[in-house]
PDB file of C-alpha atoms in Angstrom:
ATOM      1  CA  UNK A 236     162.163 245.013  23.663  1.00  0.00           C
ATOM      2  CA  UNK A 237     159.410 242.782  22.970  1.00  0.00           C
ATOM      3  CA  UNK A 238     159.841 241.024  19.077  1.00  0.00           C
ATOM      4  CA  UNK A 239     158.077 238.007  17.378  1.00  0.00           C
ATOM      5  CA  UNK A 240     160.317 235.217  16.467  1.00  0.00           C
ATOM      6  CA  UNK A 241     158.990 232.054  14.883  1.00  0.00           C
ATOM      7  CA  UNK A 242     155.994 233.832  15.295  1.00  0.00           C
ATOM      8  CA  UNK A 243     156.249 234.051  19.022  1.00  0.00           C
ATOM      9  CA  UNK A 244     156.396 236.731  21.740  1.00  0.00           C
ATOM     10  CA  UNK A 245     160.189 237.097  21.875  1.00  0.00           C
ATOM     11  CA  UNK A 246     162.163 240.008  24.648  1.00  0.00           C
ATOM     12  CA  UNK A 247     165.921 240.765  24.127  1.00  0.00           C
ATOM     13  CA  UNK A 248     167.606 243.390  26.013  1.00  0.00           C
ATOM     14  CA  UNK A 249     168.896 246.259  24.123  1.00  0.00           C
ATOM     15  CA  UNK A 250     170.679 247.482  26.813  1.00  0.00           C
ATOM     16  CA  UNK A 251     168.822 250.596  27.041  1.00  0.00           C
ATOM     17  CA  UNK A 252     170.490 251.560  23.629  1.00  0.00           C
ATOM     18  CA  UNK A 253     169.149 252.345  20.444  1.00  0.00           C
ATOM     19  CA  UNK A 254     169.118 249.808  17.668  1.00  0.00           C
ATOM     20  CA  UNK A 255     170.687 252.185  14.613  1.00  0.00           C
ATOM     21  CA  UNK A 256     171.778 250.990  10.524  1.00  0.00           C
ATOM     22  CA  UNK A 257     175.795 251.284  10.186  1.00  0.00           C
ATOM     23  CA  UNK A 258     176.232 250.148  14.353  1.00  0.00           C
ATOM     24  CA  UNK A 259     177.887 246.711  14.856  1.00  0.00           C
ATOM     25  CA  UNK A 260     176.068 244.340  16.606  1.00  0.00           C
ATOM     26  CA  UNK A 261     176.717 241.777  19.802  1.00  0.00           C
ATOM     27  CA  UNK A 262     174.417 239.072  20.799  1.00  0.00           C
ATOM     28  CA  UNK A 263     174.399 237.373  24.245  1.00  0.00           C
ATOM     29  CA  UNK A 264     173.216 234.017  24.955  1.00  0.00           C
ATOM     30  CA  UNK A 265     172.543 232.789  28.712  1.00  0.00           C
ATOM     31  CA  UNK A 266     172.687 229.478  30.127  1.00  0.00           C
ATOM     32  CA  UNK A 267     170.444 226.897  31.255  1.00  0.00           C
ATOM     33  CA  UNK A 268     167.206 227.984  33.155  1.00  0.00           C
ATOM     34  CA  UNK A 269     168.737 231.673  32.893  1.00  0.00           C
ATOM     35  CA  UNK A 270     167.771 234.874  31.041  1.00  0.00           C
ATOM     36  CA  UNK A 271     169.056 237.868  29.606  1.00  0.00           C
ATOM     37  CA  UNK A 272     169.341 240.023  33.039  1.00  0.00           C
ATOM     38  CA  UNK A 273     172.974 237.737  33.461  1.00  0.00           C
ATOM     39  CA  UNK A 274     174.526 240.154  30.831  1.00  0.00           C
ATOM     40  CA  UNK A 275     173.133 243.772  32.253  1.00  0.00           C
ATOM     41  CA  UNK A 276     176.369 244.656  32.834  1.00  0.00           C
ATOM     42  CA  UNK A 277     178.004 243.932  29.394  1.00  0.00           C
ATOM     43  CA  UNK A 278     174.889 244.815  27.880  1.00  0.00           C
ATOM     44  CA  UNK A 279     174.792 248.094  29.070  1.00  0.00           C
ATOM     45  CA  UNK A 280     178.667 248.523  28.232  1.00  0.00           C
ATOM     46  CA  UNK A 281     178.240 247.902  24.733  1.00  0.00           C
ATOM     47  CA  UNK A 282     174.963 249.931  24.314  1.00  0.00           C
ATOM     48  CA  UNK A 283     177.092 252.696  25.313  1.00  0.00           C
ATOM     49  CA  UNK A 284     179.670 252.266  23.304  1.00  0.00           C
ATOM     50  CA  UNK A 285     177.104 252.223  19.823  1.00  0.00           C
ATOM     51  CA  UNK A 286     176.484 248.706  20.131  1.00  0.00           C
ATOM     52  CA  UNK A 287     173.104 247.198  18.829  1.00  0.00           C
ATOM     53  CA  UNK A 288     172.736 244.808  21.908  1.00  0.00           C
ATOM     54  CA  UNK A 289     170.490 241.927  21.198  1.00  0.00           C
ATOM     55  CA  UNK A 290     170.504 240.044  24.904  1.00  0.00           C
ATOM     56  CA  UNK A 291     168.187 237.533  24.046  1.00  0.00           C
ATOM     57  CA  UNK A 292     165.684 235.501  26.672  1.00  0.00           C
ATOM     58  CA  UNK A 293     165.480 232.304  24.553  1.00  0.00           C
ATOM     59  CA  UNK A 294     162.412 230.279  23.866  1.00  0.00           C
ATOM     60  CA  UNK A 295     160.494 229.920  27.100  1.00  0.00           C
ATOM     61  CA  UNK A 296     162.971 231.666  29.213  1.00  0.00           C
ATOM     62  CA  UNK A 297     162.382 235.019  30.550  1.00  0.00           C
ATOM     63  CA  UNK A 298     159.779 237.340  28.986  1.00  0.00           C
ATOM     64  CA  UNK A 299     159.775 234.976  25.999  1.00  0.00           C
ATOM     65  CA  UNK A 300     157.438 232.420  24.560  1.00  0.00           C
ATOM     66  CA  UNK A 301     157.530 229.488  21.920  1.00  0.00           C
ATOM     67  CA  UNK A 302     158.430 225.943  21.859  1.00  0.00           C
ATOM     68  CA  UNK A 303     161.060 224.435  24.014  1.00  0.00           C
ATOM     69  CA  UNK A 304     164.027 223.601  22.547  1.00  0.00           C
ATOM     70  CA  UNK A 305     165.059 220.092  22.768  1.00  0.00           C
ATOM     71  CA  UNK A 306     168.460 220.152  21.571  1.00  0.00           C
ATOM     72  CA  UNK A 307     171.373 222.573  20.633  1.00  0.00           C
ATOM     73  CA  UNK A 308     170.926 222.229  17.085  1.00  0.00           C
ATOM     74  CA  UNK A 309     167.056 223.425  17.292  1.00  0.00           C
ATOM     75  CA  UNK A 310     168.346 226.495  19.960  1.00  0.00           C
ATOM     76  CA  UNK A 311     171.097 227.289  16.868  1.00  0.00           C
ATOM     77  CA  UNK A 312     167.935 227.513  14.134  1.00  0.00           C
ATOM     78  CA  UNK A 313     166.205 230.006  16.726  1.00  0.00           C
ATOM     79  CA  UNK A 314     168.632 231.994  16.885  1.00  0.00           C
ATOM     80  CA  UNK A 315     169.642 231.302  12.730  1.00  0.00           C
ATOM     81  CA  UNK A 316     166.175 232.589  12.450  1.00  0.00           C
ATOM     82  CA  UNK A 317     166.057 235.442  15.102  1.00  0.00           C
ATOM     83  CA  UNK A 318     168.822 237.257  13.481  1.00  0.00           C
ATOM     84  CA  UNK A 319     167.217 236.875   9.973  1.00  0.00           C
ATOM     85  CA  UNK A 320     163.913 238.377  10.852  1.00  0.00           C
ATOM     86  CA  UNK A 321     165.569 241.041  12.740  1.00  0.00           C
ATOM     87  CA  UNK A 322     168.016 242.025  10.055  1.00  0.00           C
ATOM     88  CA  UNK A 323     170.971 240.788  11.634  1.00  0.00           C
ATOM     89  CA  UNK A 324     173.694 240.926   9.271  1.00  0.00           C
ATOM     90  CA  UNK A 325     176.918 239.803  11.337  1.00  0.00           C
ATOM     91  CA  UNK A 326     176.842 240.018  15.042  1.00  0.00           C
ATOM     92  CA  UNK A 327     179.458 239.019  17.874  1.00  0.00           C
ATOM     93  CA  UNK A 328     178.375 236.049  19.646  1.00  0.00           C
ATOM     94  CA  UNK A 329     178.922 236.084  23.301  1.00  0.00           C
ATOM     95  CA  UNK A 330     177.177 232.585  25.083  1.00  0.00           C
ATOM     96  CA  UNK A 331     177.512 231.747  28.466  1.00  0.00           C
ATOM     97  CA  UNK A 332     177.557 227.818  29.315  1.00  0.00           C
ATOM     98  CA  UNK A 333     174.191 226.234  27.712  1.00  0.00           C
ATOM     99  CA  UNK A 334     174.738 229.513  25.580  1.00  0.00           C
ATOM    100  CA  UNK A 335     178.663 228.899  24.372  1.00  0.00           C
ATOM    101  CA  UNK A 336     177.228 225.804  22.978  1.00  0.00           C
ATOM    102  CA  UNK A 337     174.672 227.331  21.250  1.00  0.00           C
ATOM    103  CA  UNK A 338     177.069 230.005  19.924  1.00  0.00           C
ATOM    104  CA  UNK A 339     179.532 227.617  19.218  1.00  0.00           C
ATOM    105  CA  UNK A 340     176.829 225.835  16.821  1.00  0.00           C
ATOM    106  CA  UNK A 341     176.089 228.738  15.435  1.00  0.00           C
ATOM    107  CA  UNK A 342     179.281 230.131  14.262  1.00  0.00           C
ATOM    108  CA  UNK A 343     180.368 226.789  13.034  1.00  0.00           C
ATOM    109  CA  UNK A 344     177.123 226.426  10.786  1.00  0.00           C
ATOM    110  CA  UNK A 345     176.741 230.317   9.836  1.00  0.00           C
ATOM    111  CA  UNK A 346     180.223 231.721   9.586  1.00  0.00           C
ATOM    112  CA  UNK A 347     179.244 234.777   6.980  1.00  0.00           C
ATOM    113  CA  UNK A 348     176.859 235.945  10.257  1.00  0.00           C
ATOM    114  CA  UNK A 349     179.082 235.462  13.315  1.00  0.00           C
ATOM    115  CA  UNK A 350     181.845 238.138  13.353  1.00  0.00           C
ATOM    116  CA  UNK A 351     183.760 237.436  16.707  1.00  0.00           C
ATOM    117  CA  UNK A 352     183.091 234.334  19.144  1.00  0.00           C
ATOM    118  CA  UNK A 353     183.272 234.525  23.076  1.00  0.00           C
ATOM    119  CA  UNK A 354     183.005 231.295  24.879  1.00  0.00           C
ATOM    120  CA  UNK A 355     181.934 231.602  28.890  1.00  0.00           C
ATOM    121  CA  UNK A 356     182.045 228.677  31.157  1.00  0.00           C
ATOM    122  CA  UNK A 357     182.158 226.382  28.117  1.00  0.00           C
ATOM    123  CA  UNK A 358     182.952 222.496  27.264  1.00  0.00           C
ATOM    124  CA  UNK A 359     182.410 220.316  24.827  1.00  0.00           C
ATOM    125  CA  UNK A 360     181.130 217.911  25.254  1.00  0.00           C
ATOM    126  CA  UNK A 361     179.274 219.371  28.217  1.00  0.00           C
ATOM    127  CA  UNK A 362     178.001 216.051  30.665  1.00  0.00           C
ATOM    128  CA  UNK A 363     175.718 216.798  33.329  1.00  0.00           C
ATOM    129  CA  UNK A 364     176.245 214.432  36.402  1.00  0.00           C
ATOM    130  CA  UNK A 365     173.157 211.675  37.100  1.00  0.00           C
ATOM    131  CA  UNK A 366     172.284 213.860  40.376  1.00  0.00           C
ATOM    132  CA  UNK A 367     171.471 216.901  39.199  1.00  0.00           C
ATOM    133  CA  UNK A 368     169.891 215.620  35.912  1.00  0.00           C
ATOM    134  CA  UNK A 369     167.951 213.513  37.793  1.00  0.00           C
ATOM    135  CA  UNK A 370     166.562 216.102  39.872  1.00  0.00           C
ATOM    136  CA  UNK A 371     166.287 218.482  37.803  1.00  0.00           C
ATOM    137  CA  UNK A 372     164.070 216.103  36.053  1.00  0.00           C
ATOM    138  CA  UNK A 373     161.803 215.922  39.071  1.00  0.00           C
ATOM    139  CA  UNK A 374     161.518 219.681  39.639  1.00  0.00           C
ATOM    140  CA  UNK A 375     163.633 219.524  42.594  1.00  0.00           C
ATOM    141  CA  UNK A 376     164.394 222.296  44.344  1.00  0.00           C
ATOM    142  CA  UNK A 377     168.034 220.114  45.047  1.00  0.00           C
ATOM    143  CA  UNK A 378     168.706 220.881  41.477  1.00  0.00           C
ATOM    144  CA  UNK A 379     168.722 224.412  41.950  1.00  0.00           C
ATOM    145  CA  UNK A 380     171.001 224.258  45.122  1.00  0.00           C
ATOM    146  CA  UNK A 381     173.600 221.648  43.177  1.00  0.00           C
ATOM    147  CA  UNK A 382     173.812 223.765  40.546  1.00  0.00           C
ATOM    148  CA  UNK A 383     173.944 227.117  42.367  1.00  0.00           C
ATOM    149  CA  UNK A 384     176.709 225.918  45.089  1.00  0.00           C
ATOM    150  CA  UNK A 385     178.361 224.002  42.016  1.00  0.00           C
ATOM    151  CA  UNK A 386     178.593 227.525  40.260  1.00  0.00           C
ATOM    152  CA  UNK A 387     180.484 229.225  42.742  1.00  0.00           C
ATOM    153  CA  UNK A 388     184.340 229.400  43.463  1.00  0.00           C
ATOM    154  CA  UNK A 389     185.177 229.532  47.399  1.00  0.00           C
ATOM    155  CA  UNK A 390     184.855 233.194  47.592  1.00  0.00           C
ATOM    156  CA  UNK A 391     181.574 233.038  45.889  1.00  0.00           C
ATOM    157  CA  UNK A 392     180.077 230.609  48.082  1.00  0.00           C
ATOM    158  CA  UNK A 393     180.326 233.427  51.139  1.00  0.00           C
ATOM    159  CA  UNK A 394     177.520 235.515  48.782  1.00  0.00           C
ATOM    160  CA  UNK A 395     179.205 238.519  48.809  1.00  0.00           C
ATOM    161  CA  UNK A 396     179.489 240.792  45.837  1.00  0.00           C
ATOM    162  CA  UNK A 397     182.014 244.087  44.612  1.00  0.00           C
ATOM    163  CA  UNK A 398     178.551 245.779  44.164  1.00  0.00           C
ATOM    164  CA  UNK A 399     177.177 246.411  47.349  1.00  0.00           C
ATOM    165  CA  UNK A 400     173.800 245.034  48.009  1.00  0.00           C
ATOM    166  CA  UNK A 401     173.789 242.118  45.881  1.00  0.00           C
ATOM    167  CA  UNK A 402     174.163 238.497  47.293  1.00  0.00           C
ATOM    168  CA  UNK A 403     175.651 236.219  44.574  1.00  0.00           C
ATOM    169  CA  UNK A 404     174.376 232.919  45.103  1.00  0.00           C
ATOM    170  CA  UNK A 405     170.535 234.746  45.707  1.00  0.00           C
ATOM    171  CA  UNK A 406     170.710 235.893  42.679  1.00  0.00           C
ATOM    172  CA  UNK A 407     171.790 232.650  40.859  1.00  0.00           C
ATOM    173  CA  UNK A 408     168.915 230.760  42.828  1.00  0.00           C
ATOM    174  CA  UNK A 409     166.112 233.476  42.614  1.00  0.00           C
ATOM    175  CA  UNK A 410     167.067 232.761  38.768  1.00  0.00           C
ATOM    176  CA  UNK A 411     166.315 229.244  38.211  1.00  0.00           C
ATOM    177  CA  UNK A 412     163.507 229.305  40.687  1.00  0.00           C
ATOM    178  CA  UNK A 413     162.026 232.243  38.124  1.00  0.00           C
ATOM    179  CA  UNK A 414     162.219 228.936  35.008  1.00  0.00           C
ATOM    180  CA  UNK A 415     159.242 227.516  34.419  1.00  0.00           C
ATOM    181  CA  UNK A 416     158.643 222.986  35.092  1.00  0.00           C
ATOM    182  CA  UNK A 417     161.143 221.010  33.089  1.00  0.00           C
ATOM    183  CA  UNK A 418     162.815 224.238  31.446  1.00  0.00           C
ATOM    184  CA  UNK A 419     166.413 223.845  33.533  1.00  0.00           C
ATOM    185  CA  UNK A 420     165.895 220.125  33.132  1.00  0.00           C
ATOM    186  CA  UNK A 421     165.125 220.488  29.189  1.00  0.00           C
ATOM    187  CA  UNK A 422     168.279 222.824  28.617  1.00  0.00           C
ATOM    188  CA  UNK A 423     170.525 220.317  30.572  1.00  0.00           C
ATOM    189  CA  UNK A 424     169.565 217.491  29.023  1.00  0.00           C
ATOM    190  CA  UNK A 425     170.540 219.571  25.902  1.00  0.00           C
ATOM    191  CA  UNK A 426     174.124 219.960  26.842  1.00  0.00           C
ATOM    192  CA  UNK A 427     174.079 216.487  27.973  1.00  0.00           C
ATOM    193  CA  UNK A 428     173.664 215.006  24.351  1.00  0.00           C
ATOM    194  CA  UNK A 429     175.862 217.910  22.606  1.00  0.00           C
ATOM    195  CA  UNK A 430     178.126 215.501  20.987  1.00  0.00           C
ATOM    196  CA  UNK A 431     179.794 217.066  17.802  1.00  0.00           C
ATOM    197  CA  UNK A 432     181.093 220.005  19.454  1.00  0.00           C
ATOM    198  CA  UNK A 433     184.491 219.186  18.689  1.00  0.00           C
ATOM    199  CA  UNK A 434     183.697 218.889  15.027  1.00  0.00           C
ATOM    200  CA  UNK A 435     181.916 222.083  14.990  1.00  0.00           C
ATOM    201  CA  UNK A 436     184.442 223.561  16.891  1.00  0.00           C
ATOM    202  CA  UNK A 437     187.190 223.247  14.134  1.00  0.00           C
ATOM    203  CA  UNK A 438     185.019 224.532  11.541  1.00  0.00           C
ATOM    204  CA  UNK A 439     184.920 227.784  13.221  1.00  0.00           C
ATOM    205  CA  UNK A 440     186.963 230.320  11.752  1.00  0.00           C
ATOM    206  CA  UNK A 441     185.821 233.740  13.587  1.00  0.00           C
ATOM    207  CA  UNK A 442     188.308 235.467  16.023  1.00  0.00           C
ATOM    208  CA  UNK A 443     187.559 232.900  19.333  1.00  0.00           C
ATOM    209  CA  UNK A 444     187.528 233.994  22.978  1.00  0.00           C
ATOM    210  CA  UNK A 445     187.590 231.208  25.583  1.00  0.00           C
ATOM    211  CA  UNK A 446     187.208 232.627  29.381  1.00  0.00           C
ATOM    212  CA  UNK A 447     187.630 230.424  31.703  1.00  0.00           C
ATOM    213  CA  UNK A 448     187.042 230.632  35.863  1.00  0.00           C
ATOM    214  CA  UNK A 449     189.699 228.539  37.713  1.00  0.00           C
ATOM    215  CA  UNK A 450     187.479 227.242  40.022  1.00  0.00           C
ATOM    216  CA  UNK A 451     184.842 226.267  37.596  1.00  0.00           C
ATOM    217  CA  UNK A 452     182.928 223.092  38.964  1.00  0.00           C
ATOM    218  CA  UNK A 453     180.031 223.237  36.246  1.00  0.00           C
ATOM    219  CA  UNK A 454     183.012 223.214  32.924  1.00  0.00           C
ATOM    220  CA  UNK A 455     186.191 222.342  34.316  1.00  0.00           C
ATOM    221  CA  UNK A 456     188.983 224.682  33.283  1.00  0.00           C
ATOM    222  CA  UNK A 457     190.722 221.698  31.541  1.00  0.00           C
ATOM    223  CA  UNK A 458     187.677 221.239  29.560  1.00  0.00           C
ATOM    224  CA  UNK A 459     187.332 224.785  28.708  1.00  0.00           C
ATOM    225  CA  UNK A 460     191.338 224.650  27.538  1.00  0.00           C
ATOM    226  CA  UNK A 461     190.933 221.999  25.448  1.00  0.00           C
ATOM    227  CA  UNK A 462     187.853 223.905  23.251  1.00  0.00           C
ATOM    228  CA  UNK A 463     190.633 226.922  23.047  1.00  0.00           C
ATOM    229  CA  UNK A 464     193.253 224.258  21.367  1.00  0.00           C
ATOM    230  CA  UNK A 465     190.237 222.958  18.498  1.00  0.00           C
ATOM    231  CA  UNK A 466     189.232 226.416  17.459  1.00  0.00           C
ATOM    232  CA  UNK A 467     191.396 227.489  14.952  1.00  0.00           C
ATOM    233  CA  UNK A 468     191.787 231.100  15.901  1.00  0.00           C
ATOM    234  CA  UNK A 469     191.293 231.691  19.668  1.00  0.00           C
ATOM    235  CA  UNK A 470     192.570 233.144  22.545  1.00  0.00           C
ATOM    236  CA  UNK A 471     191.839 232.330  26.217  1.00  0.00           C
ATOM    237  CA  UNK A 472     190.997 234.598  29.433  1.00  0.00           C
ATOM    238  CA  UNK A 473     191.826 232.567  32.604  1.00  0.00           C
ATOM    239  CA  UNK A 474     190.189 234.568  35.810  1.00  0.00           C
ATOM    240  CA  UNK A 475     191.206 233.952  39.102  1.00  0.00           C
ATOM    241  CA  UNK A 476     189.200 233.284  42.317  1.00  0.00           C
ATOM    242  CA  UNK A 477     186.690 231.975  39.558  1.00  0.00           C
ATOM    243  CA  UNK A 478     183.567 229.342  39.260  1.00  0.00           C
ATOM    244  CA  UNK A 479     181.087 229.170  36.525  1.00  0.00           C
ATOM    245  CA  UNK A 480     178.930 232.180  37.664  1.00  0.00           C
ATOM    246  CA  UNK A 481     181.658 234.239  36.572  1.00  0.00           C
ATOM    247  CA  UNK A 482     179.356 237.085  35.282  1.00  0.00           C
ATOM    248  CA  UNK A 483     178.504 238.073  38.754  1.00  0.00           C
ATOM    249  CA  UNK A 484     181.757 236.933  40.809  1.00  0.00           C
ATOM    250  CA  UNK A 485     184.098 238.682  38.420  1.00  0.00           C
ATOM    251  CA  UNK A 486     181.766 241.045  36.061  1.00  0.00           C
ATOM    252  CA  UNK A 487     184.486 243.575  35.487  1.00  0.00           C
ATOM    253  CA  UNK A 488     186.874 241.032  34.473  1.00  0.00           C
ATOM    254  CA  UNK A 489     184.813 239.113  31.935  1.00  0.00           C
ATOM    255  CA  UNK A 490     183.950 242.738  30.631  1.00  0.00           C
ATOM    256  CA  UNK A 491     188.018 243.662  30.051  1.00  0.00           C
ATOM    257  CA  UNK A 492     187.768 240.650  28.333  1.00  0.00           C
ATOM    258  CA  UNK A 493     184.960 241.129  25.880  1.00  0.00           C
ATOM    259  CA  UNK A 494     186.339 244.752  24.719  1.00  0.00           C
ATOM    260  CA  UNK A 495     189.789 244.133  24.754  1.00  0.00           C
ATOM    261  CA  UNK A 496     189.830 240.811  22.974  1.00  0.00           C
ATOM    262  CA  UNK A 497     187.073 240.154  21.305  1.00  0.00           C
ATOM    263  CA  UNK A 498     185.007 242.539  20.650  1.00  0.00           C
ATOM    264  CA  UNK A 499     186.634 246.276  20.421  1.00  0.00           C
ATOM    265  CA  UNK A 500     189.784 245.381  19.454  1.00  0.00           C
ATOM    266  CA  UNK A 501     191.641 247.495  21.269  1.00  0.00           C
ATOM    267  CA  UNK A 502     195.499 247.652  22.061  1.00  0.00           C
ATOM    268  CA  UNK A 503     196.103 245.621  25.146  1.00  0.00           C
ATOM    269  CA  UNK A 504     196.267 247.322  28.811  1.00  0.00           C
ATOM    270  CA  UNK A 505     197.860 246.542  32.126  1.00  0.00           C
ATOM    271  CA  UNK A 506     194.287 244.696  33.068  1.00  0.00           C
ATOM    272  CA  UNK A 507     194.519 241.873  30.426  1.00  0.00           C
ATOM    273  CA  UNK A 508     198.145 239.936  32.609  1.00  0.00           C
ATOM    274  CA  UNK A 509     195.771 236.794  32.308  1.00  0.00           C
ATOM    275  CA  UNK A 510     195.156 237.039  28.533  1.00  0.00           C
ATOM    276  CA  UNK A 511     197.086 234.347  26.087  1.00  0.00           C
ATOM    277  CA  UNK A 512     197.393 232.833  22.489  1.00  0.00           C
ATOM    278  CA  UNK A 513     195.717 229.618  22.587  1.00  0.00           C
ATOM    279  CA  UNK A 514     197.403 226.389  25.170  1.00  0.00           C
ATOM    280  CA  UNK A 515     199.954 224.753  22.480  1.00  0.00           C
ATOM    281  CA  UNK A 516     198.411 221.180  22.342  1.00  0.00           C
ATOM    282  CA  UNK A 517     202.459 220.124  23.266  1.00  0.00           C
TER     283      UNK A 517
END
């Protein structure tokens, strides 16, 4: 669906679902040099289940338009804005790496508006080695490839997928060949200088779910652990035979994670083994 934000050309998924009054609403936030097609799965889910899905390409990512966003804090006054001029009056915020940060902003600054928090591949701080900076910088295709093999578990790095047809690591790399010049740079320089997430982070007092892919490379698990223990109220999702790409290595298990936790509130089933309280800081 194709919006004006800021008073730019603006396209968020609605996951082929209607926007109605009365429905609750989820937002999804990719990562950096991504756009809204890594949540079609989830998307869809939810606009099944009477979701208004807002699956949002961010500013000059995607189908959308506007300035680029130099920092977190000006990607968390978007989307303060977005849901404003679309009517958004509380929402679920799911982000996925550049977009847990922004999420995680976001909750901690507008707490009325965010009514669950899900965390995907996330640290904070979240440091970006030299070498991939660096060449992201210079519109290196070795950016791409760092960051694509870095995304990966083991398994993932064979390319294979449960849905038959689809190559993992083409995907991630048709991606972030798609971004425009200095877009995947710009977004991770951003999560480069995120520095106050850990203040932000204790401010937040929305239900909190932290998923985290053992093998993540990109946001080390420990990393992602140690956000769980500063949010007040959160709960983490550990998947195995994980890296940070976890929304195409293991869809259906970040999905039983969204509705069961975070979003549905359902009664646990036999599929959520992995799901815990919070790591005691002990």
């Amino acid at each position: 669906m194709i919006t004006r934000i800021q008073g730019h050309k603006t396209f968020f998924s609605t996951g082929n679902g209607q926007l109605k009054d009365g429905q609750k609403n989820v937002i999804f936030l990719h990562g950096a040099g991504m756009d809204h097609t890594v949540f079609v799965m989830p998307s869809r889910y939810f606009a099944r289940h009477n979701f208004n899905v807002y699956a949002f390409d961010l500013p000059c990512h995607g189908l959308s338009e506007g300035s680029i966003c130099e920092d977190i804090d000006a990607f968390a006054d978007w989307l303060a804005s977005a849901v404003n001029e679309l009517g958004i009056a509380t929402a679920a915020i799911v982000g996925h790496s550049m977009g847990s940060l922004i999420a995680l902003n976001f909750a901690a600054r507008y707490p009325k508006r965010t009514r669950t928090l899900s965390l995907l591949g996330t640290s904070t701080p979240m440091p970006v080695s030299d070498a991939l900076l660096g060449a992201a910088k210079e519109n290196d295709h070795d950016a791409i490839d760092m960051a694509n093999t870095w995304s990966h578990s083991a398994v993932g790095q064979l390319g294979g997928n449960v849905t038959p047809g689809l190559c993992m690591k083409m995907i991630g790399q048709r991606l972030l060949e798609k971004a425009p010049d200095n877009i995947f740079y710009k977004d991770l320089n951003a999560c480069n200088q995120f520095k106050d997430g850990e203040t932000l982070a204790k401010r937040i007092d929305s239900k909190t779910l932290v998923v985290v892919g053992n093998q993540d490379k990109m946001t080390a698990p420990l990393n992602a652990l140690r956000v769980a223990e500063i949010v007040p109220n959160s709960k983490v999702c550990e998947i195995e035979n994980c890296g940070h790409s976890m929304l195409s290595e293991q869809p259906n298990a970040v999905l039983d994670a969204l509705t069961t936790i975070c979003l549905l509130y359902t009664s646990p089933s036999p599929r959520d083994a992995t799901l815990s309280r919070r790591p005691s800081s002990a």
